[in-house]
CSV table of C-alpha atoms in Angstrom, one decimal:
chain,number,residue,atom,x,y,z
A,1,MET,CA,74.1,-38.7,104.8
A,2,SER,CA,71.6,-39.0,107.6
A,3,ALA,CA,68.1,-37.6,107.2
A,4,GLU,CA,68.8,-35.3,110.2
A,5,ALA,CA,71.9,-33.9,108.5
A,6,SER,CA,70.1,-33.5,105.2
A,7,GLY,CA,67.2,-31.7,106.9
A,8,SER,CA,69.7,-29.4,108.7
A,9,GLY,CA,71.4,-28.6,105.4
A,10,LEU,CA,68.0,-27.7,103.8
A,11,GLU,CA,67.1,-25.5,106.8
A,12,LEU,CA,70.5,-23.7,106.5
A,13,ARG,CA,70.0,-23.1,102.8
A,14,GLU,CA,66.5,-21.8,103.4
A,15,LEU,CA,67.8,-19.4,106.1
A,16,VAL,CA,70.5,-18.2,103.8
A,17,ARG,CA,68.0,-17.6,100.9
A,18,GLU,CA,65.7,-15.7,103.3
A,19,ALA,CA,68.6,-13.6,104.5
A,20,GLU,CA,69.6,-12.8,100.9
A,21,THR,CA,66.1,-11.7,100.0
A,22,SER,CA,65.1,-9.9,103.2
A,23,LEU,CA,68.4,-8.3,104.3
A,24,LEU,CA,71.0,-8.4,101.6
A,25,GLU,CA,69.4,-6.8,98.6
A,26,CYS,CA,68.6,-3.1,98.0
A,27,LYS,CA,64.9,-2.7,98.0
A,28,VAL,CA,65.0,0.1,95.4
A,29,CYS,CA,66.9,-1.6,92.6
A,30,PHE,CA,66.6,-5.2,94.0
A,31,GLU,CA,70.3,-5.8,93.3
A,32,ARG,CA,72.4,-7.7,95.9
A,33,PHE,CA,74.5,-5.6,98.2
A,34,GLY,CA,78.3,-6.2,97.9
A,35,HIS,CA,81.7,-4.8,98.9
A,36,ARG,CA,82.3,-3.2,95.5
A,37,GLN,CA,81.7,0.6,95.4
A,38,GLN,CA,78.3,0.8,93.6
A,39,ARG,CA,76.7,-2.0,95.6
A,40,ARG,CA,77.9,-1.0,99.1
A,41,PRO,CA,75.0,-0.7,101.5
A,42,ARG,CA,74.5,2.9,102.8
A,43,ASN,CA,72.6,4.1,105.8
A,44,LEU,CA,70.3,7.0,105.3
A,45,PRO,CA,69.8,9.3,108.3
A,46,CYS,CA,66.2,7.9,108.7
A,47,GLY,CA,67.6,4.4,109.2
A,48,HIS,CA,66.7,2.9,105.8
A,49,VAL,CA,69.4,1.2,103.8
A,50,VAL,CA,70.0,1.4,100.0
A,51,CYS,CA,72.9,0.8,97.8
A,52,LEU,CA,75.4,3.5,96.8
A,53,ALA,CA,74.3,3.4,93.2
A,54,CYS,CA,70.7,4.2,94.2
A,55,VAL,CA,71.9,7.0,96.5
A,56,ALA,CA,73.7,8.5,93.5
A,57,ALA,CA,70.7,8.1,91.2
A,58,LEU,CA,68.3,9.6,93.7
A,59,ALA,CA,70.4,12.6,94.7
A,60,HIS,CA,70.2,16.0,92.9
A,61,PRO,CA,73.4,16.3,90.8
A,62,ARG,CA,74.3,19.7,92.3
A,63,THR,CA,72.8,20.0,95.8
A,64,LEU,CA,73.0,16.2,96.5
A,65,ALA,CA,69.6,16.5,98.1
A,66,LEU,CA,67.4,13.4,98.1
A,67,GLU,CA,64.3,11.9,99.7
A,68,CYS,CA,64.3,8.5,101.3
A,69,PRO,CA,62.3,6.3,98.7
A,70,PHE,CA,60.5,4.6,101.6
A,71,CYS,CA,59.6,7.3,104.3
A,72,ARG,CA,60.2,10.4,102.1
A,73,ARG,CA,62.4,12.0,104.8
A,74,ALA,CA,64.7,14.6,103.2
A,75,CYS,CA,68.5,14.3,103.5
A,76,ARG,CA,71.7,14.8,101.5
A,77,GLY,CA,73.8,12.1,99.8
A,78,CYS,CA,76.9,13.2,101.8
A,79,ASP,CA,75.0,12.4,105.0
A,80,THR,CA,75.0,8.6,104.2
A,81,SER,CA,77.4,6.1,105.7
A,82,ASP,CA,78.3,2.4,105.2
A,83,CYS,CA,75.9,0.0,106.9
A,84,LEU,CA,78.4,-2.1,108.8
A,85,PRO,CA,75.9,-4.8,110.0
A,86,VAL,CA,75.0,-5.7,106.4
A,87,LEU,CA,78.7,-5.7,105.3
A,88,HIS,CA,79.6,-7.9,108.3
A,89,LEU,CA,76.7,-10.3,107.4
A,90,LEU,CA,78.0,-10.5,103.8
A,91,GLU,CA,81.4,-11.5,105.1
A,92,LEU,CA,79.8,-14.0,107.6
A,93,LEU,CA,77.8,-15.8,105.0
A,94,GLY,CA,80.6,-15.7,102.4
A,95,SER,CA,80.5,-18.2,99.6
A,96,ALA,CA,77.0,-19.3,100.6
A,97,LEU,CA,75.7,-16.3,98.7
A,98,ARG,CA,77.7,-16.6,95.5
A,99,PRO,CA,75.5,-16.9,92.4
A,100,ALA,CA,74.7,-20.4,91.2
A,101,PRO,CA,77.1,-21.9,88.6
A,102,ALA,CA,76.2,-21.2,85.0
A,103,ALA,CA,75.2,-24.8,84.5
A,104,HIS,CA,72.3,-24.3,86.9
A,105,ARG,CA,70.9,-21.2,85.4
A,106,ALA,CA,68.2,-21.2,82.7
A,107,ALA,CA,69.7,-21.4,79.2
A,108,PRO,CA,68.3,-19.3,76.4
A,109,CYS,CA,66.0,-21.3,74.1
A,110,GLY,CA,68.0,-20.6,70.9
A,111,PRO,CA,66.6,-19.3,67.7
A,112,GLY,CA,63.2,-17.8,68.2
A,113,ALA,CA,64.0,-16.7,71.7
A,114,LEU,CA,62.5,-13.4,73.0
A,115,THR,CA,64.9,-10.5,73.3
A,116,CYS,CA,64.3,-7.1,74.7
A,117,HIS,CA,63.9,-4.5,72.0
A,118,HIS,CA,63.1,-1.5,74.2
A,119,ALA,CA,61.8,-0.4,77.6
A,120,PHE,CA,59.9,2.6,79.0
A,121,GLY,CA,58.8,3.9,82.3
A,122,GLY,CA,61.6,4.0,84.9
A,123,TRP,CA,62.0,5.3,88.4
A,124,GLY,CA,59.9,8.4,89.0
A,125,THR,CA,57.6,7.7,86.0
A,126,LEU,CA,56.6,4.5,87.8
A,127,VAL,CA,57.0,3.7,91.5
A,128,ASN,CA,56.8,0.1,92.5
A,129,PRO,CA,54.4,-1.0,89.8
A,130,THR,CA,52.2,-4.0,90.5
A,131,GLY,CA,49.8,-4.6,87.5
A,132,LEU,CA,49.8,-4.3,83.7
A,133,ALA,CA,47.1,-4.5,81.0
A,134,LEU,CA,46.6,-3.6,77.4
A,135,CYS,CA,43.6,-1.7,76.0
A,136,PRO,CA,42.3,-4.0,73.2
A,137,LYS,CA,41.0,-1.1,71.1
A,138,THR,CA,43.8,1.4,71.3
A,139,GLY,CA,46.8,-0.8,72.1
A,140,ARG,CA,47.8,1.6,74.9
A,141,VAL,CA,49.5,0.1,78.0
A,142,VAL,CA,47.9,0.6,81.4
A,143,VAL,CA,49.9,0.2,84.6
A,144,VAL,CA,49.0,0.6,88.3
A,145,HIS,CA,51.7,1.7,90.7
A,146,ASP,CA,52.5,3.5,94.0
A,147,GLY,CA,52.6,7.0,92.5
A,148,LYS,CA,50.4,10.0,93.5
A,149,ARG,CA,48.2,9.0,90.6
A,150,ARG,CA,47.8,5.3,90.7
A,151,VAL,CA,46.9,4.5,87.1
A,152,LYS,CA,49.2,5.5,84.3
A,153,ILE,CA,48.5,5.0,80.6
A,154,PHE,CA,51.3,4.9,78.0
A,155,ASP,CA,51.0,5.3,74.2
A,156,SER,CA,52.6,3.0,71.7
A,157,GLY,CA,55.9,4.9,71.9
A,158,GLY,CA,56.2,4.6,75.7
A,159,GLY,CA,55.2,8.2,76.4
A,160,CYS,CA,52.7,8.9,79.3
A,161,ALA,CA,49.4,9.8,77.6
A,162,HIS,CA,47.2,10.1,80.7
A,163,GLN,CA,47.1,9.3,84.4
A,164,PHE,CA,44.4,9.2,87.1
A,165,GLY,CA,43.3,7.5,90.3
A,166,GLU,CA,44.4,9.8,93.2
A,167,LYS,CA,46.1,8.3,96.2
A,168,GLY,CA,43.7,8.9,99.0
A,169,GLU,CA,40.9,7.7,101.3
A,170,ALA,CA,37.8,8.7,99.3
A,171,ALA,CA,35.8,5.9,97.7
A,172,GLN,CA,36.9,7.0,94.2
A,173,ASP,CA,40.5,7.1,95.2
A,174,ILE,CA,42.9,4.2,95.0
A,175,ARG,CA,44.7,3.2,98.2
A,176,TYR,CA,46.8,0.2,97.2
A,177,PRO,CA,46.4,-1.2,93.7
A,178,LEU,CA,47.3,-4.8,93.1
A,179,ASP,CA,46.2,-5.5,89.5
A,180,VAL,CA,44.4,-4.0,86.5
A,181,THR,CA,42.6,-5.0,83.4
A,182,VAL,CA,41.0,-3.1,80.5
A,183,THR,CA,37.6,-4.3,79.2
A,184,ASN,CA,36.7,-4.7,75.6
A,185,ASP,CA,34.9,-1.3,75.7
A,186,CYS,CA,37.9,0.4,77.3
A,187,HIS,CA,37.0,0.6,80.9
A,188,VAL,CA,39.8,0.3,83.5
A,189,VAL,CA,39.2,-2.1,86.4
A,190,VAL,CA,41.5,-2.0,89.4
A,191,THR,CA,41.7,-4.3,92.5
A,192,ASP,CA,42.3,-2.1,95.5
A,193,ALA,CA,43.7,-3.9,98.6
A,194,GLY,CA,43.5,-0.7,100.6
A,195,ASP,CA,39.7,-0.9,101.0
A,196,ARG,CA,39.3,-4.4,99.6
A,197,SER,CA,37.3,-3.2,96.6
A,198,ILE,CA,37.1,-3.3,92.9
A,199,LYS,CA,37.0,0.1,91.1
A,200,VAL,CA,35.9,0.7,87.6
A,201,PHE,CA,36.9,3.8,85.6
A,202,ASP,CA,36.3,4.9,82.1
A,203,PHE,CA,39.4,5.3,80.0
A,204,PHE,CA,39.6,9.0,80.8
A,205,GLY,CA,39.7,8.3,84.6
A,206,GLN,CA,36.1,9.1,85.6
A,207,ILE,CA,34.9,6.7,88.3
A,208,LYS,CA,32.0,4.5,87.1
A,209,LEU,CA,31.6,1.9,89.9
A,210,VAL,CA,33.0,0.9,93.2
A,211,ILE,CA,32.3,-2.8,94.2
A,212,GLY,CA,33.0,-3.1,98.0
A,213,GLY,CA,32.0,-5.3,100.8
A,214,GLN,CA,32.0,-8.5,98.7
A,215,PHE,CA,35.7,-9.5,98.8
A,216,SER,CA,38.2,-10.3,101.6
A,217,LEU,CA,41.2,-9.4,99.5
A,218,PRO,CA,40.6,-9.0,95.7
A,219,TRP,CA,43.9,-9.6,93.9
A,220,GLY,CA,44.2,-10.7,90.3
A,221,VAL,CA,41.8,-9.3,87.7
A,222,GLU,CA,41.3,-10.2,84.0
A,223,THR,CA,38.7,-9.6,81.2
A,224,THR,CA,37.0,-12.4,79.4
A,225,PRO,CA,36.2,-12.5,75.7
A,226,GLN,CA,32.5,-11.9,76.6
A,227,ASN,CA,33.6,-8.7,78.5
A,228,GLY,CA,33.1,-10.2,82.0
A,229,VAL,CA,35.6,-9.6,84.7
A,230,ILE,CA,37.4,-12.5,86.5
A,231,VAL,CA,38.7,-11.7,90.0
A,232,THR,CA,40.7,-13.8,92.5
A,233,ASP,CA,40.1,-13.3,96.3
A,234,ALA,CA,43.4,-14.3,98.0
A,235,GLU,CA,42.0,-14.4,101.5
A,236,ALA,CA,38.7,-16.1,100.7
A,237,GLY,CA,40.5,-18.6,98.4
A,238,SER,CA,37.9,-18.1,95.6
A,239,LEU,CA,37.5,-17.1,92.0
A,240,HIS,CA,34.6,-14.9,90.8
A,241,LEU,CA,33.0,-13.7,87.6
A,242,LEU,CA,31.5,-10.2,87.6
A,243,GLU,CA,29.0,-9.1,84.9
A,244,VAL,CA,28.9,-5.3,84.8
A,245,ASP,CA,27.0,-2.8,82.7
A,246,PHE,CA,29.9,-0.5,82.3
A,247,LEU,CA,28.1,2.3,80.5
A,248,GLU,CA,25.5,2.5,83.3
A,249,GLY,CA,28.0,1.7,86.1
A,250,VAL,CA,25.9,-1.1,87.5
A,251,LEU,CA,27.0,-4.6,88.7
A,252,ARG,CA,24.5,-7.0,87.2
A,253,ARG,CA,25.6,-10.3,88.6
A,254,THR,CA,28.3,-12.0,90.6
A,255,GLU,CA,29.1,-15.7,90.3
A,256,ARG,CA,31.6,-17.7,92.4
A,257,LEU,CA,33.4,-19.9,89.9
A,258,GLN,CA,35.7,-21.7,92.3
A,259,ALA,CA,36.2,-22.1,96.0
A,260,HIS,CA,38.8,-23.8,98.2
A,261,LEU,CA,41.7,-22.3,96.2
A,262,CYS,CA,44.9,-21.7,98.2
A,263,ASN,CA,45.9,-18.0,98.3
A,264,PRO,CA,45.0,-17.3,94.6
A,265,ARG,CA,46.7,-14.3,93.1
A,266,GLY,CA,47.4,-13.9,89.4
A,267,VAL,CA,44.7,-14.9,86.9
A,268,ALA,CA,44.7,-15.1,83.1
A,269,VAL,CA,42.1,-15.9,80.4
A,270,SER,CA,42.9,-17.5,77.0
A,271,TRP,CA,41.1,-15.7,74.2
A,272,LEU,CA,41.8,-18.8,72.0
A,273,THR,CA,40.1,-21.4,74.2
A,274,GLY,CA,38.4,-19.5,77.1
A,275,ALA,CA,40.6,-21.4,79.6
A,276,ILE,CA,41.3,-19.7,82.9
A,277,ALA,CA,44.7,-20.0,84.6
A,278,VAL,CA,45.0,-19.3,88.3
A,279,LEU,CA,48.3,-18.7,90.2
A,280,GLU,CA,48.2,-20.0,93.8
A,281,ARG,CA,50.8,-19.3,96.5
A,282,PRO,CA,50.2,-21.9,99.2
A,283,LEU,CA,52.3,-21.8,102.3
A,284,ALA,CA,54.9,-24.7,102.2
A,285,LEU,CA,54.5,-26.9,105.3
A,286,GLY,CA,57.3,-26.5,107.9
A,287,THR,CA,59.2,-23.8,106.0
A,288,GLY,CA,57.2,-20.6,106.5
A,289,THR,CA,57.7,-19.8,102.8
A,290,TYR,CA,55.3,-19.7,99.8
A,291,SER,CA,55.4,-22.3,97.0
A,292,THR,CA,53.8,-22.1,93.6
A,293,THR,CA,50.8,-23.9,92.0
A,294,VAL,CA,49.4,-23.2,88.6
A,295,LYS,CA,45.9,-24.5,87.9
A,296,VAL,CA,44.1,-24.2,84.5
A,297,PHE,CA,40.4,-24.6,84.2
A,298,SER,CA,38.4,-25.0,81.0
A,299,ALA,CA,35.7,-22.5,80.0
A,300,SER,CA,33.2,-24.7,81.8
A,301,MET,CA,35.5,-24.6,84.9
A,302,GLN,CA,36.8,-28.2,84.7
A,303,LEU,CA,40.3,-28.6,85.9
A,304,ILE,CA,42.4,-29.5,82.8
A,305,GLY,CA,45.9,-28.9,84.0
A,306,GLN,CA,47.9,-28.4,87.2
A,307,VAL,CA,51.5,-28.2,88.2
A,308,ASP,CA,53.2,-27.2,91.5
A,309,SER,CA,56.7,-26.3,92.7
A,310,PHE,CA,57.7,-29.9,93.1
A,311,GLY,CA,56.6,-30.9,89.6
A,312,LEU,CA,58.4,-27.9,88.2
A,313,SER,CA,61.6,-28.8,90.1
A,314,LEU,CA,61.8,-32.0,88.1
A,315,PHE,CA,62.3,-30.0,84.9
A,316,PHE,CA,64.1,-26.9,86.1
A,317,PRO,CA,67.3,-26.9,88.3
A,318,SER,CA,66.4,-23.8,90.3
A,319,GLU,CA,63.5,-23.0,92.6
A,320,ILE,CA,60.6,-21.4,90.7
A,321,THR,CA,58.6,-18.6,92.3
A,322,ALA,CA,55.8,-17.7,89.9
A,323,SER,CA,54.7,-14.1,90.2
A,324,ALA,CA,52.5,-13.7,87.1
A,325,VAL,CA,50.7,-15.8,84.5
A,326,THR,CA,49.3,-15.2,81.0
A,327,PHE,CA,48.5,-17.2,77.8
A,328,ASP,CA,50.2,-16.7,74.5
A,329,HIS,CA,48.2,-16.6,71.2
A,330,GLN,CA,48.7,-20.4,70.8
A,331,GLY,CA,47.1,-21.2,74.2
A,332,ASN,CA,50.4,-21.9,76.0
A,333,VAL,CA,50.7,-21.0,79.7
A,334,ILE,CA,53.4,-18.4,80.4
A,335,VAL,CA,54.7,-17.6,83.9
A,336,ALA,CA,57.1,-15.0,85.3
A,337,ASP,CA,59.6,-16.4,87.8
A,338,THR,CA,61.2,-14.0,90.3
A,339,SER,CA,63.6,-16.6,91.7
A,340,SER,CA,65.5,-17.1,88.4
A,341,GLN,CA,64.5,-13.7,87.0
A,342,ALA,CA,63.1,-15.4,83.9
A,343,VAL,CA,59.9,-16.0,81.9
A,344,LEU,CA,59.0,-19.6,81.3
A,345,CYS,CA,56.6,-21.4,79.0
A,346,LEU,CA,54.8,-24.3,80.6
A,347,GLY,CA,53.1,-25.5,77.4
A,348,LYS,CA,49.4,-26.2,76.9
A,349,PRO,CA,47.4,-27.3,79.9
A,350,GLU,CA,46.9,-30.8,78.6
A,351,GLU,CA,50.7,-31.2,78.1
A,352,PHE,CA,51.8,-29.9,81.6
A,353,PRO,CA,54.6,-29.3,82.2
A,354,VAL,CA,56.6,-28.8,79.0
A,355,LEU,CA,58.9,-26.3,80.6
A,356,LYS,CA,60.9,-24.0,78.2
A,357,PRO,CA,62.6,-20.7,79.3
A,358,ILE,CA,61.8,-18.0,76.8
A,359,ILE,CA,63.4,-15.0,78.6
A,360,THR,CA,66.5,-15.6,80.7
A,361,HIS,CA,68.3,-12.2,80.7
A,362,GLY,CA,67.5,-8.6,81.4
A,363,LEU,CA,64.9,-9.0,84.2
A,364,SER,CA,65.2,-8.2,87.9
A,365,HIS,CA,61.7,-8.7,89.4
A,366,PRO,CA,59.0,-9.5,86.8
A,367,VAL,CA,55.5,-9.1,88.3
A,368,ALA,CA,53.1,-9.0,85.3
A,369,LEU,CA,52.9,-10.2,81.7
A,370,THR,CA,50.8,-9.6,78.6
A,371,PHE,CA,51.0,-10.2,74.9
A,372,THR,CA,50.2,-7.6,72.2
A,373,LYS,CA,48.3,-8.4,69.1
A,374,GLU,CA,51.6,-8.3,67.2
A,375,ASN,CA,52.8,-11.1,69.5
A,376,SER,CA,55.3,-8.9,71.5
A,377,LEU,CA,55.5,-9.8,75.2
A,378,LEU,CA,55.3,-6.9,77.7
A,379,VAL,CA,56.9,-7.6,81.0
A,380,LEU,CA,56.4,-5.3,84.0
A,381,ASP,CA,59.7,-5.3,86.0
A,382,SER,CA,59.0,-3.8,89.4
A,383,ALA,CA,62.6,-3.6,90.4
A,384,ALA,CA,63.4,-1.5,87.3
A,385,HIS,CA,60.1,0.3,87.6
A,386,SER,CA,59.6,-0.2,83.9
A,387,ILE,CA,57.9,-2.1,81.1
A,388,LYS,CA,60.2,-4.2,78.9
A,389,VAL,CA,59.1,-5.1,75.4
A,390,TYR,CA,60.3,-8.5,74.1
A,391,LYS,CA,60.0,-9.7,70.6
A,392,VAL,CA,61.0,-12.9,68.8
A,393,ASP,CA,64.6,-12.8,67.5
A,394,TRP,CA,65.0,-15.2,64.7
A,395,GLY,CA,68.7,-14.5,64.5
């Protein structure tokens, strides 16, 4: 096959993949549209398109009244209609959009694999969640999402214990939260893309500090064992350490730990070694799409491990799009992969990459990860608007 033909084939596959992601999946449940009844694309009167299953789920059981999940315009379920352009596009692309053969999907890792024991949250309780953290003292789960109150705190049973952070324009409000962490003394730190700031609350929701004007786009945030706050700046391409007097609500010091990073987003800190993992999303040359790079720095900020999309492709048959990163209790780097809807272990930084799938079923769009003290893995699934709790199943 000529290089030109090979390049054309790659471009076609990329076009099909982009169409599948952008046009051919319901943006409420993130399931692919289809011709079967529940997955048929339906036009809402406002022009937005969702699948029939989501229309049924959103509609009132008696009156059939519903709100568009995107623009909030009121309508009735019986006012929807088939979206013919999407149905025609499904027919046009045909077999190009069939799921990959089973041989090319991630296989479970056998005895000791993680299995989902329960989930909590769900549509309405959470709306398009983006960040997840654990309170180290209470074990409560903190999530940021697109609800009227942006920060929601769950107890150990999955019930909503508290919520705060009004959606609004005031300095203490939260416009568009991207990530969250909880400090060792139970303060909640949120990165807000809306006004490009970092906001610190006590655990009851009282604002303690707003750090604005220092970041281009603060994205990922994590707490260090010394109670510092690590922040990535996606637009500036940098990694920062903040030292804060949380009780007084005062920023004591800011240090730029790394510069020249490429669109850094997620960040994680190993409490075993002090290592810092950064998830970069560089723009792939000539494709207009983002690739993945995972970099791990020692506690002294020396690069000790790195792997990119090409390196991962040598070990994994499917494209990997990492959306979140964390460390397990043994110091292994764990990433969430939205392309294969899986969670992967990359091994210890000095061994990169020792790729092992640890979750291969039950996820739709994982965007955040964290381990509990009991070694359960919490996965924030934005498509399901829920937190899923995975534990080791020894069979």
